[in-house]
Coordinates of C-alpha atoms in Angstrom, one line a residue:
X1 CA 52.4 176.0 -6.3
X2 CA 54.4 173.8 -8.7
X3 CA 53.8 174.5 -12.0
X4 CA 54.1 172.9 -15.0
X5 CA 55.7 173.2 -17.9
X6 CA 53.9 174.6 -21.2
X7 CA 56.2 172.5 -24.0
X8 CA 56.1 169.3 -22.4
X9 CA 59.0 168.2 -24.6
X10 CA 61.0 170.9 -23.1
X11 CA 63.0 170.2 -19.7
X12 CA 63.5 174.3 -18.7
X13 CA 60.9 176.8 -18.1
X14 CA 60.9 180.0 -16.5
X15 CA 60.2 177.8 -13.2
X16 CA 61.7 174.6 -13.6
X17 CA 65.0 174.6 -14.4
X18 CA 67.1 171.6 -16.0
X19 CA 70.3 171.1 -14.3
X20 CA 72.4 167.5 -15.0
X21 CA 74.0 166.4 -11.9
X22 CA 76.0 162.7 -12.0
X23 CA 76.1 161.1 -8.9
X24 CA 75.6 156.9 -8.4
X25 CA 77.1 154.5 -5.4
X26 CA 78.6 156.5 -2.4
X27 CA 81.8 154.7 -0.9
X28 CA 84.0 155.5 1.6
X29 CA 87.0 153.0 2.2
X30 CA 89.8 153.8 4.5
X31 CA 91.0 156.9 5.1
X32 CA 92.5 159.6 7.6
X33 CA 91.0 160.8 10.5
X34 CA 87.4 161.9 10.5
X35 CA 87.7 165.6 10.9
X36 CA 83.9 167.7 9.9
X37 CA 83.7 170.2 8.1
X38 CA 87.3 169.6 6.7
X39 CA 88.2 168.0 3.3
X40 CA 85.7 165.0 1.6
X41 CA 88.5 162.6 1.5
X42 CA 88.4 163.5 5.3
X43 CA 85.2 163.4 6.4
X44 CA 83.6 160.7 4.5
X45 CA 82.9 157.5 6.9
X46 CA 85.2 154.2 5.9
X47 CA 83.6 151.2 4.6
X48 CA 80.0 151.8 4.2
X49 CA 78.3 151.6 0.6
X50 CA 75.1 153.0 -0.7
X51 CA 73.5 153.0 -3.9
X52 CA 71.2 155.5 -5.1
X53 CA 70.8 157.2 -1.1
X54 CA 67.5 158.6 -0.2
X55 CA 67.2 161.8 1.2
X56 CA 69.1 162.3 4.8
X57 CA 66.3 162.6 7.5
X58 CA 66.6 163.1 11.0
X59 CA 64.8 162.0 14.1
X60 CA 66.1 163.2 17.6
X61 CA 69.8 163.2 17.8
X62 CA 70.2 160.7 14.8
X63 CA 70.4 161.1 10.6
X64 CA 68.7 158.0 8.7
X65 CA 69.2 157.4 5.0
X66 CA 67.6 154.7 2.8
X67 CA 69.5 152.9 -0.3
X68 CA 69.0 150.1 -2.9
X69 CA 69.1 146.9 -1.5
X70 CA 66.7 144.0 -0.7
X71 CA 64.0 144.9 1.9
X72 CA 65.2 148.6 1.5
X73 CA 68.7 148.7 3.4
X74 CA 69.4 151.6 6.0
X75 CA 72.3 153.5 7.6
X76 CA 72.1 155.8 10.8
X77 CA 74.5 158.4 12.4
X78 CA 75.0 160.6 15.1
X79 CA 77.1 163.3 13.0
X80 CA 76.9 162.8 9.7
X81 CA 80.8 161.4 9.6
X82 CA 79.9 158.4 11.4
X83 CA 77.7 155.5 9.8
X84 CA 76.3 152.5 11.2
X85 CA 74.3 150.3 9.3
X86 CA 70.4 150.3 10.6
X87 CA 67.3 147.1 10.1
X88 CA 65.7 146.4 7.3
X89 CA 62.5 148.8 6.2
X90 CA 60.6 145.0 4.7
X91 CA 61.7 141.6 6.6
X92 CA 59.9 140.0 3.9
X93 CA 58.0 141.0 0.8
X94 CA 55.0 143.1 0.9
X95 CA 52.3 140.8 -0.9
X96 CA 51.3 142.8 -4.0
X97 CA 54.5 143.0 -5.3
X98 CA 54.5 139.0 -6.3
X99 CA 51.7 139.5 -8.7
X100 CA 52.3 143.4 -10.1
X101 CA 55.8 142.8 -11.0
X102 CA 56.8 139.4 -10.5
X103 CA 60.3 139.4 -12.5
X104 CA 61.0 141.7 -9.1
X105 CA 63.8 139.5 -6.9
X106 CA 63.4 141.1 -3.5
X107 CA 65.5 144.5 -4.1
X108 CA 63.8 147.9 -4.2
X109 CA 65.2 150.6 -6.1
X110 CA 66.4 154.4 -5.1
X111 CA 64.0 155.1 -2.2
X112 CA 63.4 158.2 -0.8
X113 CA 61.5 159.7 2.4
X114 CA 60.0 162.8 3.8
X115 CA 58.1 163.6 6.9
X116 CA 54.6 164.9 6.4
X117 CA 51.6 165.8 8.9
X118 CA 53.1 163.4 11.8
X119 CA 54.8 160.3 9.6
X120 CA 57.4 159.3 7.4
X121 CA 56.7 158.7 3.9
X122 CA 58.8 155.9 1.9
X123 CA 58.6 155.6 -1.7
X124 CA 60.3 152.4 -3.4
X125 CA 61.1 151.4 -6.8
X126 CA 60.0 148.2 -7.8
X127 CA 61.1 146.7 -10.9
X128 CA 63.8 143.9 -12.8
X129 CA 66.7 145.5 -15.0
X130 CA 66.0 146.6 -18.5
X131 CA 62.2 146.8 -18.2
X132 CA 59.3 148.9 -18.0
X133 CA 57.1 146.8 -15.7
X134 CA 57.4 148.5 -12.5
X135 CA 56.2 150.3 -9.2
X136 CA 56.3 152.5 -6.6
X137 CA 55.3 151.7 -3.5
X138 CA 54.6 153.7 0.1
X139 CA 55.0 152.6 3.2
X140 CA 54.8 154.8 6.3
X141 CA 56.1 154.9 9.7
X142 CA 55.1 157.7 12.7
X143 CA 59.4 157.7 14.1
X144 CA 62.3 156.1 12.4
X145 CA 63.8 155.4 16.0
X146 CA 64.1 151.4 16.4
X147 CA 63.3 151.7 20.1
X148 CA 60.7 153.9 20.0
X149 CA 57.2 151.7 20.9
X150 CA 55.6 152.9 18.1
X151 CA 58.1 152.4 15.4
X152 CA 56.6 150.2 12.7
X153 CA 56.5 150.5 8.8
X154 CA 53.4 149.6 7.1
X155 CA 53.3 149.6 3.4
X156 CA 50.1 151.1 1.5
X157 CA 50.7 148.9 -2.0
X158 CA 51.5 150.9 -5.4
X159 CA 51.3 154.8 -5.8
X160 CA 52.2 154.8 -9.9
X161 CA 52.4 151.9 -12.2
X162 CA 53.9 151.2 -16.0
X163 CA 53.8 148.2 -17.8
X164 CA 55.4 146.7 -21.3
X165 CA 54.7 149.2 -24.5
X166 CA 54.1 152.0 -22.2
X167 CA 56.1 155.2 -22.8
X168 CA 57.7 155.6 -19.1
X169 CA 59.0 154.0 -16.6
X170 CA 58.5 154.1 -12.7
X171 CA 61.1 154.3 -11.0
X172 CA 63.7 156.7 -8.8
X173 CA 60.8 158.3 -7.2
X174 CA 61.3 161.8 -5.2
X175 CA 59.2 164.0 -3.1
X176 CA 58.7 167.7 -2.8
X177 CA 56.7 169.2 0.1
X178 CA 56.0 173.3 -1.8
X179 CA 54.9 176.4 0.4
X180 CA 51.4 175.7 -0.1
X181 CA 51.0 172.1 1.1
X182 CA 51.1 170.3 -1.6
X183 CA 53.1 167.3 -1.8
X184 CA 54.3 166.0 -5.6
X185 CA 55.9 163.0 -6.5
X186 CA 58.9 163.2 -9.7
X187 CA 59.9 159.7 -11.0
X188 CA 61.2 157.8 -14.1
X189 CA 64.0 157.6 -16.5
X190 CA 64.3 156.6 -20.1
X191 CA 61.3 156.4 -23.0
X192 CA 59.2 159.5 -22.6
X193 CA 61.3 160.5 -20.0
X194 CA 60.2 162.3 -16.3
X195 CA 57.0 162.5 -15.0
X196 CA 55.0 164.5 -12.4
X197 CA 52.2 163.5 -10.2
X198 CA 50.7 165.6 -7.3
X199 CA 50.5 163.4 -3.9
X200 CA 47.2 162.9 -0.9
X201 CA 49.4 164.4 2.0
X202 CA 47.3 162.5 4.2
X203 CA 47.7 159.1 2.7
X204 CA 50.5 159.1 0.6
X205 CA 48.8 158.3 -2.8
X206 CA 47.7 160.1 -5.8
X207 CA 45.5 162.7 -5.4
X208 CA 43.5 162.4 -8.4
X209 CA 44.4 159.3 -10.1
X210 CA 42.9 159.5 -13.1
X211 CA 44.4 162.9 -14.1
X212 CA 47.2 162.7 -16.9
X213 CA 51.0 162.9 -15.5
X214 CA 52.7 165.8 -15.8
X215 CA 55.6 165.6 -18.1
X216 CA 58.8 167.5 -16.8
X217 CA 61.9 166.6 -18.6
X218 CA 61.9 165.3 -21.9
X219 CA 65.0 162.1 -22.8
X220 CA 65.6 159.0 -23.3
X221 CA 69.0 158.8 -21.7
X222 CA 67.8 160.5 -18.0
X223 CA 66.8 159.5 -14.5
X224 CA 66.3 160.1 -11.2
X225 CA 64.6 163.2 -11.2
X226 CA 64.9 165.5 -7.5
X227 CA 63.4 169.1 -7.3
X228 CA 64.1 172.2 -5.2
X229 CA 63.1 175.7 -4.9
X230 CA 65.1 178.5 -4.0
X231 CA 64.2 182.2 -4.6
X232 CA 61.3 181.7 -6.6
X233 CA 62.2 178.9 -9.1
X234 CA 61.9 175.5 -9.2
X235 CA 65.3 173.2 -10.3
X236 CA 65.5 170.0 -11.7
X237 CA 68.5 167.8 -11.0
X238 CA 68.4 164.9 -12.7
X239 CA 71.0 161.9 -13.6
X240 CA 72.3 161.3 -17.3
X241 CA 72.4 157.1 -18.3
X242 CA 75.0 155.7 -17.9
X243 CA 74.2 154.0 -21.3
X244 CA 75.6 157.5 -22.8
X245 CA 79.0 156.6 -21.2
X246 CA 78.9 153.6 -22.6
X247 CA 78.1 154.2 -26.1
X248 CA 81.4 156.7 -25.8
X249 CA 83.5 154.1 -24.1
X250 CA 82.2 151.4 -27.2
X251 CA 82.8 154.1 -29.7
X252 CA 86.9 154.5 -28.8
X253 CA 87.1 150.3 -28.0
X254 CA 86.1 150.4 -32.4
X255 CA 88.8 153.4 -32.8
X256 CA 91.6 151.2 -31.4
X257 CA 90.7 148.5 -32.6
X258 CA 90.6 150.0 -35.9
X259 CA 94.1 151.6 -35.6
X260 CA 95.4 148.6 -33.8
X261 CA 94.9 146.3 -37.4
X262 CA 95.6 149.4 -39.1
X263 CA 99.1 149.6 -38.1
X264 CA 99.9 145.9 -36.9
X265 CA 102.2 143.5 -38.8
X266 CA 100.5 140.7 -40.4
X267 CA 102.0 137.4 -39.3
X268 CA 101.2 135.9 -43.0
X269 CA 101.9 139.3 -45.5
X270 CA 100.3 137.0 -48.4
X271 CA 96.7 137.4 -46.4
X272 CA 97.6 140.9 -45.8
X273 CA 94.0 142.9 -45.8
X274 CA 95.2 146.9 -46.5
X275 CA 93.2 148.6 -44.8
X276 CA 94.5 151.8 -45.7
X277 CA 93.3 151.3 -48.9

């Protein structure tokens, strides 16, 4: 069972566990010989891009991952060196997403996927830069193999929703399957911070809707929220803004330019400004 923690403001308990990890676009331009299991430089594939990759799942013989991109982008490989880019999960817009968040222009956000009780589980962020009217969205589909008869998505409309003058944002969902069955969904960045929700294995949704969410990392300046469990505790990676990086790269652009007048020669020494003094 996945429980939750006592301060909410606090992001470590004695069973989750904050941990920062920085990670973004994967890229792999040309390099050496493939060789696995050897060096990154020389194992990563040459000339594929993902941005914010789902979890890697397999089906038969080959590995599928999901990325940002419009209609929910896909790559596929045979070894994981390898990658190949895969169709489309949407062809075309599911139709709720035009009047829930209609500032949305076709991409979906930092998907990610699990298989549960017989079919694939795809949750989407739906949303426009900068602002707090967004979705998640399920879609499921019983094989991720193209040829297979049966392979078909169908989307199920909005799991979690947040709007203007909320206090969190949905976005960057994640799933985690725990020993016991239950299936929990972690999302959002920025405002209040992460939140929790426990998941219908069945259908994907929430299980009891009109429960509170569960607040798991406090921050306005955090994202992308995954979970996993090893001996006993729970640990939650999560991704740092990159507004933070910013704010540090704006702060030493003012120091030189500050020391840059400070120790230029004026071209008219009349209009000199001192600003030593």
């Amino acid at each position: 069972m996945l429980k939750t923690p006592r301060n909410p403001a606090s992001p470590i308990t004695s069973l989750v566990v904050g941990v920062i990890l920085i990670s973004g676009s994967v890229r792999a331009d040309k390099l050496g010989e493939a060789t696995p299991g050897g060096p990154l430089e020389a194992t990563a594939s040459r000339g594929v891009t993902a941005r914010d990759p789902s979890t890697i799942a397999r089906e038969g013989d080959t590995f599928w991952c999901f990325y940002t991109g419009r209609g929910v982008p896909t790559l596929h490989s045979k070894d994981l060196v390898t990658w190949k880019r895969g169709p489309r999960v949407f062809d075309k817009a599911p139709e709720w997403i035009a009047k829930e968040v209609p500032k949305n222009d076709g991409v979906y956000w930092a998907p990610d996927l699990m298989k549960v009780g017989g079919q694939y589980l795809l949750y989407y962020s739906v949303s426009s830069f900068g602002a707090m009217h967004s979705s998640i969205g399920v879609a499921t589909n019983p094989t991720l193999d193209p040829k297979d008869p049966a392979f078909k998505w169908t989307d199920h409309g909005p799991v979690v929703q947040s709007r203007q003058g909320g206090d969190f944002n949905t976005i960057d969902p994640s799933i985690y399957l725990d020993d016991d069955g239950k299936l929990w969904l972690s999302f959002g960045s920025q405002w209040s911070g992460l939140k929790l929700v426990e998941l219908d294995p069945k259908t994907g949704k929430r299980l009891k809707p009109d429960q509170p969410m569960t607040p798991l990392a406090a921050g306005q300046s955090i994202e992308a929220p995954w979970i996993y469990k090893r001996k006993g505790l729970y640990y939650l990676f999560l991704n740092p803004l990159i507004a933070f990086a910013v704010q540090i790269l704006l702060a030493l652009l003012s120091a030189i330019l500050v020391l840059s007048q400070k120790f230029a020669v004026p071209v008219d020494r009349k209009r000199w400004c001192d600003l030593q003094s």
